[in-house]
mmCIF file of C-alpha atoms in Angstrom:
data_model
loop_
_atom_site.group_PDB
_atom_site.id
_atom_site.type_symbol
_atom_site.label_atom_id
_atom_site.label_comp_id
_atom_site.label_asym_id
_atom_site.label_seq_id
_atom_site.Cartn_x
_atom_site.Cartn_y
_atom_site.Cartn_z
ATOM 1 C CA MET A 12 -28.303 -13.905 -88.981
ATOM 2 C CA SER A 13 -28.324 -14.644 -85.425
ATOM 3 C CA ARG A 14 -27.840 -12.186 -82.650
ATOM 4 C CA PRO A 15 -24.589 -12.967 -80.531
ATOM 5 C CA PRO A 16 -25.372 -14.073 -77.080
ATOM 6 C CA GLY A 17 -26.604 -11.330 -74.271
ATOM 7 C CA ARG A 18 -23.597 -10.113 -71.540
ATOM 8 C CA ARG A 19 -24.430 -10.941 -68.309
ATOM 9 C CA ARG A 20 -23.080 -8.477 -65.434
ATOM 10 C CA GLY A 21 -22.772 -9.241 -62.074
ATOM 11 C CA ILE A 22 -20.550 -8.259 -58.692
ATOM 12 C CA LEU A 23 -19.401 -11.415 -56.241
ATOM 13 C CA VAL A 24 -18.196 -10.597 -52.812
ATOM 14 C CA THR A 25 -16.085 -13.024 -51.140
ATOM 15 C CA SER A 26 -17.334 -15.703 -48.925
ATOM 16 C CA GLY A 27 -17.543 -14.434 -45.239
ATOM 17 C CA GLY A 28 -18.347 -10.753 -46.064
ATOM 18 C CA LEU A 29 -17.319 -8.611 -43.145
ATOM 19 C CA ALA A 30 -15.466 -11.526 -41.575
ATOM 20 C CA GLY A 31 -13.012 -11.661 -44.377
ATOM 21 C CA ALA A 32 -12.634 -7.914 -44.142
ATOM 22 C CA ALA A 33 -11.868 -8.002 -40.530
ATOM 23 C CA ALA A 34 -8.925 -10.225 -41.626
ATOM 24 C CA SER A 35 -7.474 -8.500 -44.791
ATOM 25 C CA GLY A 36 -8.453 -4.969 -44.145
ATOM 26 C CA ALA A 37 -11.142 -4.707 -46.831
ATOM 27 C CA VAL A 38 -13.890 -6.174 -48.623
ATOM 28 C CA VAL A 39 -12.919 -7.978 -51.746
ATOM 29 C CA MET A 40 -14.968 -7.368 -54.834
ATOM 30 C CA VAL A 41 -14.499 -9.119 -58.154
ATOM 31 C CA ALA A 42 -16.506 -7.732 -61.503
ATOM 32 C CA VAL A 43 -17.386 -10.313 -64.159
ATOM 33 C CA THR A 44 -18.050 -9.183 -67.566
ATOM 34 C CA GLY A 45 -18.740 -11.594 -70.122
ATOM 35 C CA GLY A 46 -16.002 -13.998 -71.321
ATOM 36 C CA ALA A 47 -14.697 -17.004 -69.556
ATOM 37 C CA ALA A 48 -16.206 -17.916 -66.103
ATOM 38 C CA ALA A 49 -14.445 -16.093 -63.314
ATOM 39 C CA PRO A 50 -12.474 -18.396 -61.070
ATOM 40 C CA ALA A 51 -14.246 -19.695 -58.146
ATOM 41 C CA ALA A 52 -13.475 -17.173 -55.225
ATOM 42 C CA PRO A 53 -11.150 -18.356 -52.606
ATOM 43 C CA PRO A 54 -12.447 -19.682 -49.070
ATOM 44 C CA ALA A 55 -12.653 -16.837 -46.324
ATOM 45 C CA PRO A 56 -9.915 -16.765 -44.124
ATOM 46 C CA PRO A 57 -10.393 -18.433 -40.402
ATOM 47 C CA VAL A 58 -12.125 -15.994 -38.183
ATOM 48 C CA THR A 59 -11.492 -15.533 -34.488
ATOM 49 C CA THR A 60 -14.533 -14.869 -31.996
ATOM 50 C CA ALA A 61 -15.135 -13.704 -28.411
ATOM 51 C CA ARG A 62 -18.046 -13.256 -26.388
ATOM 52 C CA VAL A 63 -19.374 -10.102 -25.042
ATOM 53 C CA ALA A 64 -18.735 -10.525 -20.829
ATOM 54 C CA ARG A 65 -20.123 -8.616 -18.380
ATOM 55 C CA THR A 66 -17.222 -7.915 -15.615
ATOM 56 C CA ASN A 67 -15.066 -5.424 -13.921
ATOM 57 C CA LEU A 68 -12.324 -3.294 -15.577
ATOM 58 C CA VAL A 69 -9.569 -1.715 -13.055
ATOM 59 C CA THR A 70 -6.901 0.531 -14.283
ATOM 60 C CA THR A 71 -3.823 0.656 -12.349
ATOM 61 C CA VAL A 72 -0.483 2.571 -12.390
ATOM 62 C CA LEU A 73 2.692 1.671 -10.963
ATOM 63 C CA THR A 74 4.572 3.903 -8.728
ATOM 64 C CA ALA A 75 7.812 3.609 -6.519
ATOM 65 C CA GLY A 76 7.976 3.186 -3.112
ATOM 66 C CA THR A 77 10.359 2.509 -0.255
ATOM 67 C CA LEU A 78 9.926 -0.546 2.077
ATOM 68 C CA GLY A 79 10.810 -0.529 5.909
ATOM 69 C CA TYR A 80 9.147 0.519 9.299
ATOM 70 C CA ALA A 81 7.110 3.498 10.564
ATOM 71 C CA ALA A 82 8.412 6.514 12.097
ATOM 72 C CA SER A 83 8.444 6.868 15.756
ATOM 73 C CA ARG A 84 8.438 9.504 18.630
ATOM 74 C CA PRO A 85 12.472 9.235 19.397
ATOM 75 C CA VAL A 86 14.214 7.800 22.129
ATOM 76 C CA VAL A 87 15.442 10.397 24.529
ATOM 77 C CA ASN A 88 17.397 9.881 27.591
ATOM 78 C CA GLN A 89 16.539 11.900 30.785
ATOM 79 C CA LEU A 90 19.406 10.304 33.049
ATOM 80 C CA THR A 91 23.451 11.156 34.011
ATOM 81 C CA GLY A 92 25.974 8.863 34.521
ATOM 82 C CA THR A 93 27.376 6.622 31.907
ATOM 83 C CA TYR A 94 25.772 3.969 28.815
ATOM 84 C CA THR A 95 26.307 0.543 29.917
ATOM 85 C CA GLN A 96 24.041 -1.343 27.681
ATOM 86 C CA LEU A 97 22.643 -0.353 24.080
ATOM 87 C CA PRO A 98 19.950 -2.912 22.089
ATOM 88 C CA ARG A 99 21.361 -4.265 19.008
ATOM 89 C CA PRO A 100 20.036 -2.722 15.456
ATOM 90 C CA GLY A 101 16.909 -4.314 14.790
ATOM 91 C CA ARG A 102 15.883 -5.669 18.250
ATOM 92 C CA ARG A 103 11.903 -5.309 18.779
ATOM 93 C CA ILE A 104 11.218 -3.642 22.133
ATOM 94 C CA GLY A 105 8.017 -3.961 23.447
ATOM 95 C CA ALA A 106 6.126 -2.694 26.925
ATOM 96 C CA GLY A 107 8.014 -3.593 29.819
ATOM 97 C CA GLY A 108 11.405 -3.994 27.900
ATOM 98 C CA THR A 109 15.005 -2.684 28.582
ATOM 99 C CA LEU A 110 15.719 0.302 26.009
ATOM 100 C CA TYR A 111 19.256 0.763 27.287
ATOM 101 C CA SER A 112 20.994 1.003 30.578
ATOM 102 C CA VAL A 113 22.642 3.821 32.449
ATOM 103 C CA ASP A 114 24.827 3.118 35.550
ATOM 104 C CA ASN A 115 24.028 -0.487 34.956
ATOM 105 C CA LEU A 116 20.063 -0.029 35.714
ATOM 106 C CA PRO A 117 17.854 -0.553 32.717
ATOM 107 C CA VAL A 118 15.675 2.247 31.296
ATOM 108 C CA MET A 119 12.203 0.744 30.455
ATOM 109 C CA LEU A 120 9.823 1.102 27.848
ATOM 110 C CA MET A 121 6.175 1.506 28.928
ATOM 111 C CA ILE A 122 3.254 2.373 26.321
ATOM 112 C CA GLY A 123 1.572 5.711 26.365
ATOM 113 C CA ARG A 124 1.248 8.712 24.385
ATOM 114 C CA ILE A 125 2.135 11.441 27.037
ATOM 115 C CA PRO A 126 5.793 11.581 27.722
ATOM 116 C CA ALA A 127 6.988 11.397 31.444
ATOM 117 C CA TRP A 128 7.788 14.918 32.822
ATOM 118 C CA ARG A 129 8.079 14.489 36.721
ATOM 119 C CA PRO A 130 9.244 11.945 38.986
ATOM 120 C CA MET A 131 6.111 9.608 40.284
ATOM 121 C CA LEU A 132 5.945 9.093 44.154
ATOM 122 C CA PRO A 133 3.513 8.734 46.823
ATOM 123 C CA GLY A 134 1.985 12.421 47.557
ATOM 124 C CA ILE A 135 2.059 14.023 43.861
ATOM 125 C CA THR A 136 -0.685 15.652 42.326
ATOM 126 C CA ASN A 137 -3.280 13.732 39.781
ATOM 127 C CA GLY A 138 -2.236 13.285 36.318
ATOM 128 C CA PRO A 139 -2.555 11.420 33.313
ATOM 129 C CA ASP A 140 1.440 10.031 33.863
ATOM 130 C CA VAL A 141 -0.236 8.232 36.923
ATOM 131 C CA ALA A 142 -2.740 6.784 34.698
ATOM 132 C CA GLU A 143 -0.754 5.589 32.230
ATOM 133 C CA LEU A 144 1.853 4.094 34.712
ATOM 134 C CA GLU A 145 -1.059 2.052 36.160
ATOM 135 C CA ARG A 146 -1.926 0.950 33.074
ATOM 136 C CA ASN A 147 0.949 -0.644 31.967
ATOM 137 C CA LEU A 148 1.718 -2.212 35.701
ATOM 138 C CA ILE A 149 -1.835 -3.923 34.801
ATOM 139 C CA ALA A 150 -0.962 -4.884 31.713
ATOM 140 C CA LEU A 151 2.166 -6.455 32.870
ATOM 141 C CA GLY A 152 0.876 -8.197 35.682
ATOM 142 C CA TYR A 153 2.127 -6.545 38.428
ATOM 143 C CA ALA A 154 -1.027 -4.885 40.044
ATOM 144 C CA THR A 155 -2.837 -8.248 40.330
ATOM 145 C CA GLY A 156 -5.084 -8.112 43.370
ATOM 146 C CA LEU A 157 -4.534 -4.404 43.705
ATOM 147 C CA LEU A 158 -5.739 -2.344 40.654
ATOM 148 C CA THR A 159 -8.527 -3.267 38.443
ATOM 149 C CA ALA A 160 -8.573 -0.058 36.572
ATOM 150 C CA PRO A 161 -5.920 2.738 35.902
ATOM 151 C CA GLY A 162 -6.570 6.204 37.204
ATOM 152 C CA ASN A 163 -5.235 9.399 37.673
ATOM 153 C CA VAL A 164 -4.660 9.242 41.638
ATOM 154 C CA TRP A 165 -1.539 7.610 43.119
ATOM 155 C CA THR A 166 -2.665 5.271 45.670
ATOM 156 C CA VAL A 167 -1.001 2.893 48.297
ATOM 157 C CA SER A 168 -1.892 0.095 45.633
ATOM 158 C CA THR A 169 -0.104 2.198 43.017
ATOM 159 C CA THR A 170 3.199 1.930 45.117
ATOM 160 C CA ALA A 171 2.768 -1.786 45.991
ATOM 161 C CA ALA A 172 2.396 -2.313 41.973
ATOM 162 C CA VAL A 173 5.887 -0.490 41.503
ATOM 163 C CA GLU A 174 7.597 -2.350 44.159
ATOM 164 C CA ARG A 175 6.710 -5.484 42.440
ATOM 165 C CA TRP A 176 8.036 -4.267 39.122
ATOM 166 C CA GLN A 177 10.823 -2.637 40.373
ATOM 167 C CA HIS A 178 11.929 -6.202 41.930
ATOM 168 C CA ALA A 179 11.446 -8.283 38.912
ATOM 169 C CA ALA A 180 13.248 -5.727 36.704
ATOM 170 C CA GLY A 181 16.119 -5.478 39.203
ATOM 171 C CA LEU A 182 15.990 -1.795 40.098
ATOM 172 C CA PRO A 183 16.143 -0.552 43.460
ATOM 173 C CA VAL A 184 12.958 -1.144 45.328
ATOM 174 C CA THR A 185 11.785 2.516 46.462
ATOM 175 C CA GLY A 186 8.151 2.173 45.447
ATOM 176 C CA GLN A 187 8.607 5.490 43.459
ATOM 177 C CA VAL A 188 9.775 6.120 39.497
ATOM 178 C CA ASP A 189 12.558 8.696 38.775
ATOM 179 C CA LEU A 190 12.412 11.164 36.277
ATOM 180 C CA GLY A 191 14.235 8.984 32.952
ATOM 181 C CA ARG A 192 13.775 5.179 34.519
ATOM 182 C CA VAL A 193 10.695 4.934 32.333
ATOM 183 C CA LEU A 194 9.792 6.629 28.753
ATOM 184 C CA PHE A 195 6.253 6.452 27.329
ATOM 185 C CA LEU A 196 6.214 5.781 23.863
ATOM 186 C CA PRO A 197 2.996 5.394 21.869
ATOM 187 C CA ALA A 198 4.262 1.660 20.679
ATOM 188 C CA PRO A 199 6.780 -0.986 20.504
ATOM 189 C CA VAL A 200 9.951 0.140 18.854
ATOM 190 C CA ARG A 201 12.829 -1.112 16.807
ATOM 191 C CA ALA A 202 16.326 -0.249 17.469
ATOM 192 C CA GLY A 203 18.182 1.525 15.006
ATOM 193 C CA ALA A 204 21.779 2.549 14.321
ATOM 194 C CA PRO A 205 23.546 3.873 17.689
ATOM 195 C CA SER A 206 24.705 7.426 18.194
ATOM 196 C CA VAL A 207 26.611 6.576 21.253
ATOM 197 C CA ALA A 208 28.447 3.370 22.626
ATOM 198 C CA PRO A 209 28.764 1.625 26.087
ATOM 199 C CA GLY A 210 31.239 3.680 28.130
ATOM 200 C CA ASP A 211 29.637 7.103 26.526
ATOM 201 C CA PRO A 212 28.543 9.740 29.191
ATOM 202 C CA ALA A 213 24.816 10.018 29.243
ATOM 203 C CA ALA A 214 23.073 13.310 29.517
ATOM 204 C CA PRO A 215 19.783 14.250 29.418
ATOM 205 C CA GLY A 216 18.460 14.981 25.906
ATOM 206 C CA GLN A 217 20.509 12.415 24.037
ATOM 207 C CA ALA A 218 19.158 10.337 21.474
ATOM 208 C CA PRO A 219 21.375 6.944 22.371
ATOM 209 C CA TYR A 220 19.974 5.376 18.925
ATOM 210 C CA GLN A 221 17.483 5.977 15.906
ATOM 211 C CA VAL A 222 14.447 4.071 16.139
ATOM 212 C CA THR A 223 11.306 3.307 14.364
ATOM 213 C CA THR A 224 8.112 1.405 15.268
ATOM 214 C CA ALA A 225 7.903 -2.384 14.894
ATOM 215 C CA THR A 226 5.338 -1.777 12.136
ATOM 216 C CA ARG A 227 6.051 -2.451 8.247
ATOM 217 C CA VAL A 228 5.168 0.107 6.031
ATOM 218 C CA ILE A 229 5.715 1.368 2.494
ATOM 219 C CA THR A 230 6.132 5.160 1.725
ATOM 220 C CA VAL A 231 5.068 6.981 -1.532
ATOM 221 C CA PRO A 232 6.129 10.574 -2.082
ATOM 222 C CA LEU A 233 3.116 11.868 -4.173
ATOM 223 C CA ASN A 234 3.976 14.626 -7.334
ATOM 224 C CA PRO A 235 1.261 17.456 -6.805
ATOM 225 C CA VAL A 236 1.371 17.897 -10.609
ATOM 226 C CA ASN A 237 0.108 14.412 -12.076
ATOM 227 C CA SER A 238 -0.501 12.003 -9.143
ATOM 228 C CA PRO A 239 -4.232 10.369 -9.311
ATOM 229 C CA PRO A 240 -6.693 10.801 -6.461
ATOM 230 C CA VAL A 241 -6.146 8.321 -3.668
ATOM 231 C CA THR A 242 -8.373 7.993 -0.569
ATOM 232 C CA LEU A 243 -7.844 6.738 2.778
ATOM 233 C CA GLY A 244 -8.349 3.274 2.939
ATOM 234 C CA GLU A 245 -7.863 2.543 -0.611
ATOM 235 C CA ARG A 246 -6.679 -1.053 -1.449
ATOM 236 C CA VAL A 247 -3.289 -1.361 -3.299
ATOM 237 C CA ARG A 248 -0.924 -3.914 -4.243
ATOM 238 C CA VAL A 249 2.700 -3.999 -3.427
ATOM 239 C CA ILE A 250 5.538 -5.587 -5.705
ATOM 240 C CA LEU A 251 8.300 -6.592 -3.904
ATOM 241 C CA PRO A 252 12.081 -7.022 -5.520
ATOM 242 C CA SER A 253 11.333 -10.735 -5.865
ATOM 243 C CA GLY A 254 8.394 -10.237 -7.794
ATOM 244 C CA LEU A 255 5.561 -11.491 -5.319
ATOM 245 C CA THR A 256 2.617 -9.278 -4.474
ATOM 246 C CA SER A 257 1.204 -8.769 -1.493
ATOM 247 C CA PRO A 258 -2.075 -6.547 -0.864
ATOM 248 C CA GLY A 259 -2.038 -3.646 1.404
ATOM 249 C CA HIS A 260 -4.112 -0.344 2.090
ATOM 250 C CA ILE A 261 -3.393 3.316 2.190
ATOM 251 C CA ALA A 262 -3.073 3.827 6.111
ATOM 252 C CA ALA A 263 -2.367 7.670 6.163
ATOM 253 C CA ILE A 264 -1.970 10.679 3.431
ATOM 254 C CA GLY A 265 0.335 13.418 5.021
ATOM 255 C CA ALA A 266 3.065 15.547 4.998
ATOM 256 C CA PRO A 267 6.648 13.945 4.125
ATOM 257 C CA ALA A 268 8.526 12.969 7.198
ATOM 258 C CA PRO A 269 11.797 14.704 8.121
ATOM 259 C CA SER A 270 14.492 13.269 6.150
ATOM 260 C CA ALA A 271 16.784 12.569 9.411
ATOM 261 C CA SER A 272 13.817 10.577 11.469
ATOM 262 C CA GLY A 273 16.211 7.476 11.554
ATOM 263 C CA THR A 274 13.203 5.437 9.708
ATOM 264 C CA GLY A 275 15.358 3.513 7.717
ATOM 265 C CA GLY A 276 13.977 4.545 4.673
ATOM 266 C CA THR A 277 15.643 5.395 1.229
ATOM 267 C CA PRO A 278 14.433 7.781 -1.671
ATOM 268 C CA PRO A 279 12.567 5.537 -3.941
ATOM 269 C CA ALA A 280 14.908 3.791 -6.817
ATOM 270 C CA SER A 281 13.530 5.702 -9.812
ATOM 271 C CA PRO A 282 11.187 8.439 -10.749
ATOM 272 C CA SER A 283 7.354 7.634 -11.083
ATOM 273 C CA PRO A 284 4.412 9.658 -11.775
ATOM 274 C CA PHE A 285 3.986 10.309 -8.177
ATOM 275 C CA THR A 286 7.379 10.538 -7.270
ATOM 276 C CA ALA A 287 9.632 13.649 -7.237
ATOM 277 C CA PHE A 288 12.533 13.624 -9.608
ATOM 278 C CA PRO A 289 15.891 12.616 -7.625
ATOM 279 C CA GLY A 290 18.455 15.511 -7.413
ATOM 280 C CA GLY A 291 15.712 17.804 -6.716
ATOM 281 C CA SER A 292 14.829 18.567 -10.639
ATOM 282 C CA GLY A 293 10.953 18.453 -11.131
ATOM 283 C CA PRO A 294 8.371 19.004 -8.290
ATOM 284 C CA ALA A 295 9.138 18.073 -5.067
ATOM 285 C CA ALA A 296 6.398 15.660 -2.845
ATOM 286 C CA THR A 297 4.145 17.608 -1.010
ATOM 287 C CA THR A 298 2.218 14.455 0.401
ATOM 288 C CA VAL A 299 3.388 10.847 1.345
ATOM 289 C CA LEU A 300 1.411 7.998 1.170
ATOM 290 C CA THR A 301 1.564 5.363 4.054
ATOM 291 C CA ILE A 302 0.741 1.803 3.122
ATOM 292 C CA ARG A 303 0.206 -0.727 5.589
ATOM 293 C CA PRO A 304 0.690 -4.621 4.074
ATOM 294 C CA ALA A 305 -1.747 -6.921 4.645
ATOM 295 C CA HIS A 306 0.693 -9.703 5.296
ATOM 296 C CA PRO A 307 4.129 -7.582 6.962
ATOM 297 C CA ARG A 308 5.790 -11.170 7.714
ATOM 298 C CA ARG A 309 6.032 -11.853 3.760
ATOM 299 C CA THR A 310 7.869 -8.288 3.578
ATOM 300 C CA GLY A 311 10.788 -9.545 5.279
ATOM 301 C CA THR A 312 12.740 -7.374 7.680
ATOM 302 C CA ALA A 313 14.833 -5.194 5.561
ATOM 303 C CA SER A 314 14.671 -1.299 5.764
ATOM 304 C CA GLY A 315 14.998 1.143 2.767
ATOM 305 C CA VAL A 316 14.012 -1.849 0.342
ATOM 306 C CA PRO A 317 12.608 -0.401 -3.325
ATOM 307 C CA VAL A 318 9.196 -1.331 -4.453
ATOM 308 C CA GLN A 319 6.536 -1.095 -6.695
ATOM 309 C CA VAL A 320 3.030 -0.203 -5.883
ATOM 310 C CA SER A 321 0.093 -0.630 -8.065
ATOM 311 C CA VAL A 322 -2.622 2.144 -7.234
ATOM 312 C CA THR A 323 -6.014 1.640 -9.049
ATOM 313 C CA THR A 324 -6.380 5.029 -11.089
ATOM 314 C CA HIS A 325 -10.153 3.999 -12.544
ATOM 315 C CA ALA A 326 -12.414 1.269 -11.900
ATOM 316 C CA ALA A 327 -15.684 0.421 -14.129
ATOM 317 C CA ARG A 328 -17.700 -2.148 -12.311
ATOM 318 C CA GLY A 329 -20.238 -4.809 -13.783
ATOM 319 C CA VAL A 330 -19.821 -3.270 -17.423
ATOM 320 C CA LEU A 331 -19.870 -5.278 -20.848
ATOM 321 C CA ALA A 332 -16.454 -5.633 -22.522
ATOM 322 C CA VAL A 333 -14.687 -7.035 -25.257
ATOM 323 C CA PRO A 334 -10.893 -7.484 -26.293
ATOM 324 C CA VAL A 335 -9.539 -4.074 -27.630
ATOM 325 C CA SER A 336 -8.585 -5.939 -30.993
ATOM 326 C CA ALA A 337 -12.413 -6.305 -31.733
ATOM 327 C CA LEU A 338 -13.159 -2.595 -32.237
ATOM 328 C CA LEU A 339 -13.367 -1.341 -35.952
ATOM 329 C CA ALA A 340 -13.026 2.279 -36.634
ATOM 330 C CA LEU A 341 -15.845 3.462 -38.506
ATOM 331 C CA ALA A 342 -15.314 5.954 -41.394
ATOM 332 C CA GLY A 343 -17.839 8.509 -39.880
ATOM 333 C CA GLY A 344 -16.028 8.339 -36.676
ATOM 334 C CA GLY A 345 -16.262 6.433 -33.408
ATOM 335 C CA TYR A 346 -16.285 2.311 -33.203
ATOM 336 C CA GLY A 347 -17.965 -0.452 -33.916
ATOM 337 C CA LEU A 348 -18.007 -4.333 -33.601
ATOM 338 C CA GLU A 349 -18.407 -7.148 -36.208
ATOM 339 C CA VAL A 350 -21.388 -9.130 -34.839
ATOM 340 C CA VAL A 351 -21.921 -12.824 -35.843
ATOM 341 C CA GLU A 352 -25.397 -13.781 -35.772
ATOM 342 C CA PRO A 353 -26.627 -17.218 -34.686
ATOM 343 C CA SER A 354 -27.517 -18.171 -38.138
ATOM 344 C CA GLY A 355 -23.866 -17.480 -39.164
ATOM 345 C CA ALA A 356 -24.518 -13.924 -40.598
ATOM 346 C CA HIS A 357 -22.153 -10.831 -40.100
ATOM 347 C CA ARG A 358 -23.378 -7.456 -39.455
ATOM 348 C CA LEU A 359 -21.652 -4.542 -38.304
ATOM 349 C CA VAL A 360 -22.885 -2.470 -35.120
ATOM 350 C CA GLY A 361 -21.591 0.716 -33.802
ATOM 351 C CA VAL A 362 -20.674 0.934 -30.015
ATOM 352 C CA HIS A 363 -19.676 3.519 -27.526
ATOM 353 C CA THR A 364 -16.268 2.830 -25.840
ATOM 354 C CA GLY A 365 -15.576 3.630 -22.099
ATOM 355 C CA ALA A 366 -13.023 2.265 -20.004
ATOM 356 C CA PHE A 367 -9.855 0.745 -21.053
ATOM 357 C CA ALA A 368 -8.019 -2.102 -18.815
ATOM 358 C CA GLY A 369 -5.058 -4.200 -20.449
ATOM 359 C CA SER A 370 -6.591 -5.963 -23.460
ATOM 360 C CA GLN A 371 -9.945 -5.387 -22.397
ATOM 361 C CA VAL A 372 -12.443 -2.370 -23.219
ATOM 362 C CA GLN A 373 -15.775 -1.365 -22.075
ATOM 363 C CA VAL A 374 -18.455 -1.045 -24.593
ATOM 364 C CA SER A 375 -22.220 -0.186 -24.865
ATOM 365 C CA GLY A 376 -24.821 0.077 -27.380
ATOM 366 C CA PRO A 377 -28.782 -1.026 -27.806
ATOM 367 C CA GLN A 378 -27.179 -4.075 -29.989
ATOM 368 C CA ILE A 379 -24.938 -5.112 -27.729
ATOM 369 C CA ALA A 380 -25.701 -7.999 -24.929
ATOM 370 C CA SER A 381 -23.849 -10.081 -22.650
ATOM 371 C CA GLY A 382 -22.972 -13.356 -24.621
ATOM 372 C CA THR A 383 -23.251 -11.427 -27.983
ATOM 373 C CA THR A 384 -20.480 -12.971 -30.405
ATOM 374 C CA VAL A 385 -17.985 -10.478 -32.242
ATOM 375 C CA VAL A 386 -15.228 -11.069 -34.626
ATOM 376 C CA VAL A 387 -11.559 -10.307 -33.347
ATOM 377 C CA ALA A 388 -8.842 -9.537 -35.435
ATOM 378 C CA GLN A 389 -5.835 -11.888 -35.446
#
């Protein structure tokens, strides 16, 4: 009596090993126990791979800002009479330019940080206002052959330079500067909305129109609760309403400007992680970023323009990174990568993760190097 043929037992794993698991979600195993021969295993699904690369990962956050012009010290009239000329809104006025006219005589802008506080004429005591006046007369070309450097002392050369300036400006040539005929401001200005009209009476202390500097800036209110840290000089990107982007940098970090400063700005269009919520709900902004665009002419000339500002919250430079879709969650916790050996074999390698930026993630581990091929989920 012949014995029945012995039974063979085995386990077959689909070709591709971990690669098939990455595509289907599990390693497929088929047990064969005697009987008819098992059908051939289906071919492994196609596998997508990527290489570990050394790169820089930068995480950013978008916040709402307002594009316009920087605040300026106000233009304050010191003369009595009648306003006869005002600049049109948007006009830029530089050193030597006319700010407005009273009784048909111009009030001139000169650059300086100390406001004029007295008439300037021969015999006055030494002072920084004299130096500011001489500095402007030299810069404007009226002191050629008279003054080589500004000083605090009024001299006969100062008088002669003032007379040249008065003649060119259409002012009475007296050799002295009446209080209010010249306004010293730190920088050129841009005229805003008027508060008076030609024909109105002029009185000392009036601000005939709103004013800003001619410098394009973006202001971003910071929410004290959840705003990321920022540093002076930090680079940012400004996203304009047209979708175009422009680089910029943080030029100042300070207290909010008064709301009635006449800067032409408006509150951001919508709340953001940085911004106080409209209507007073939520924490108020205690700090404002002032951002200067690298190419101000590309930002136009309008004021109160809502923009988005991309601020870096974290940067990891020179790190190894893979697509996020290459990460595999390990049963014991943590993450791994399915590495493809040069021979074509697959093996699972545990890794530590770091910064996430877009579709990339920082990885590290003793078995991971730049150029390593890993499987990416489709």
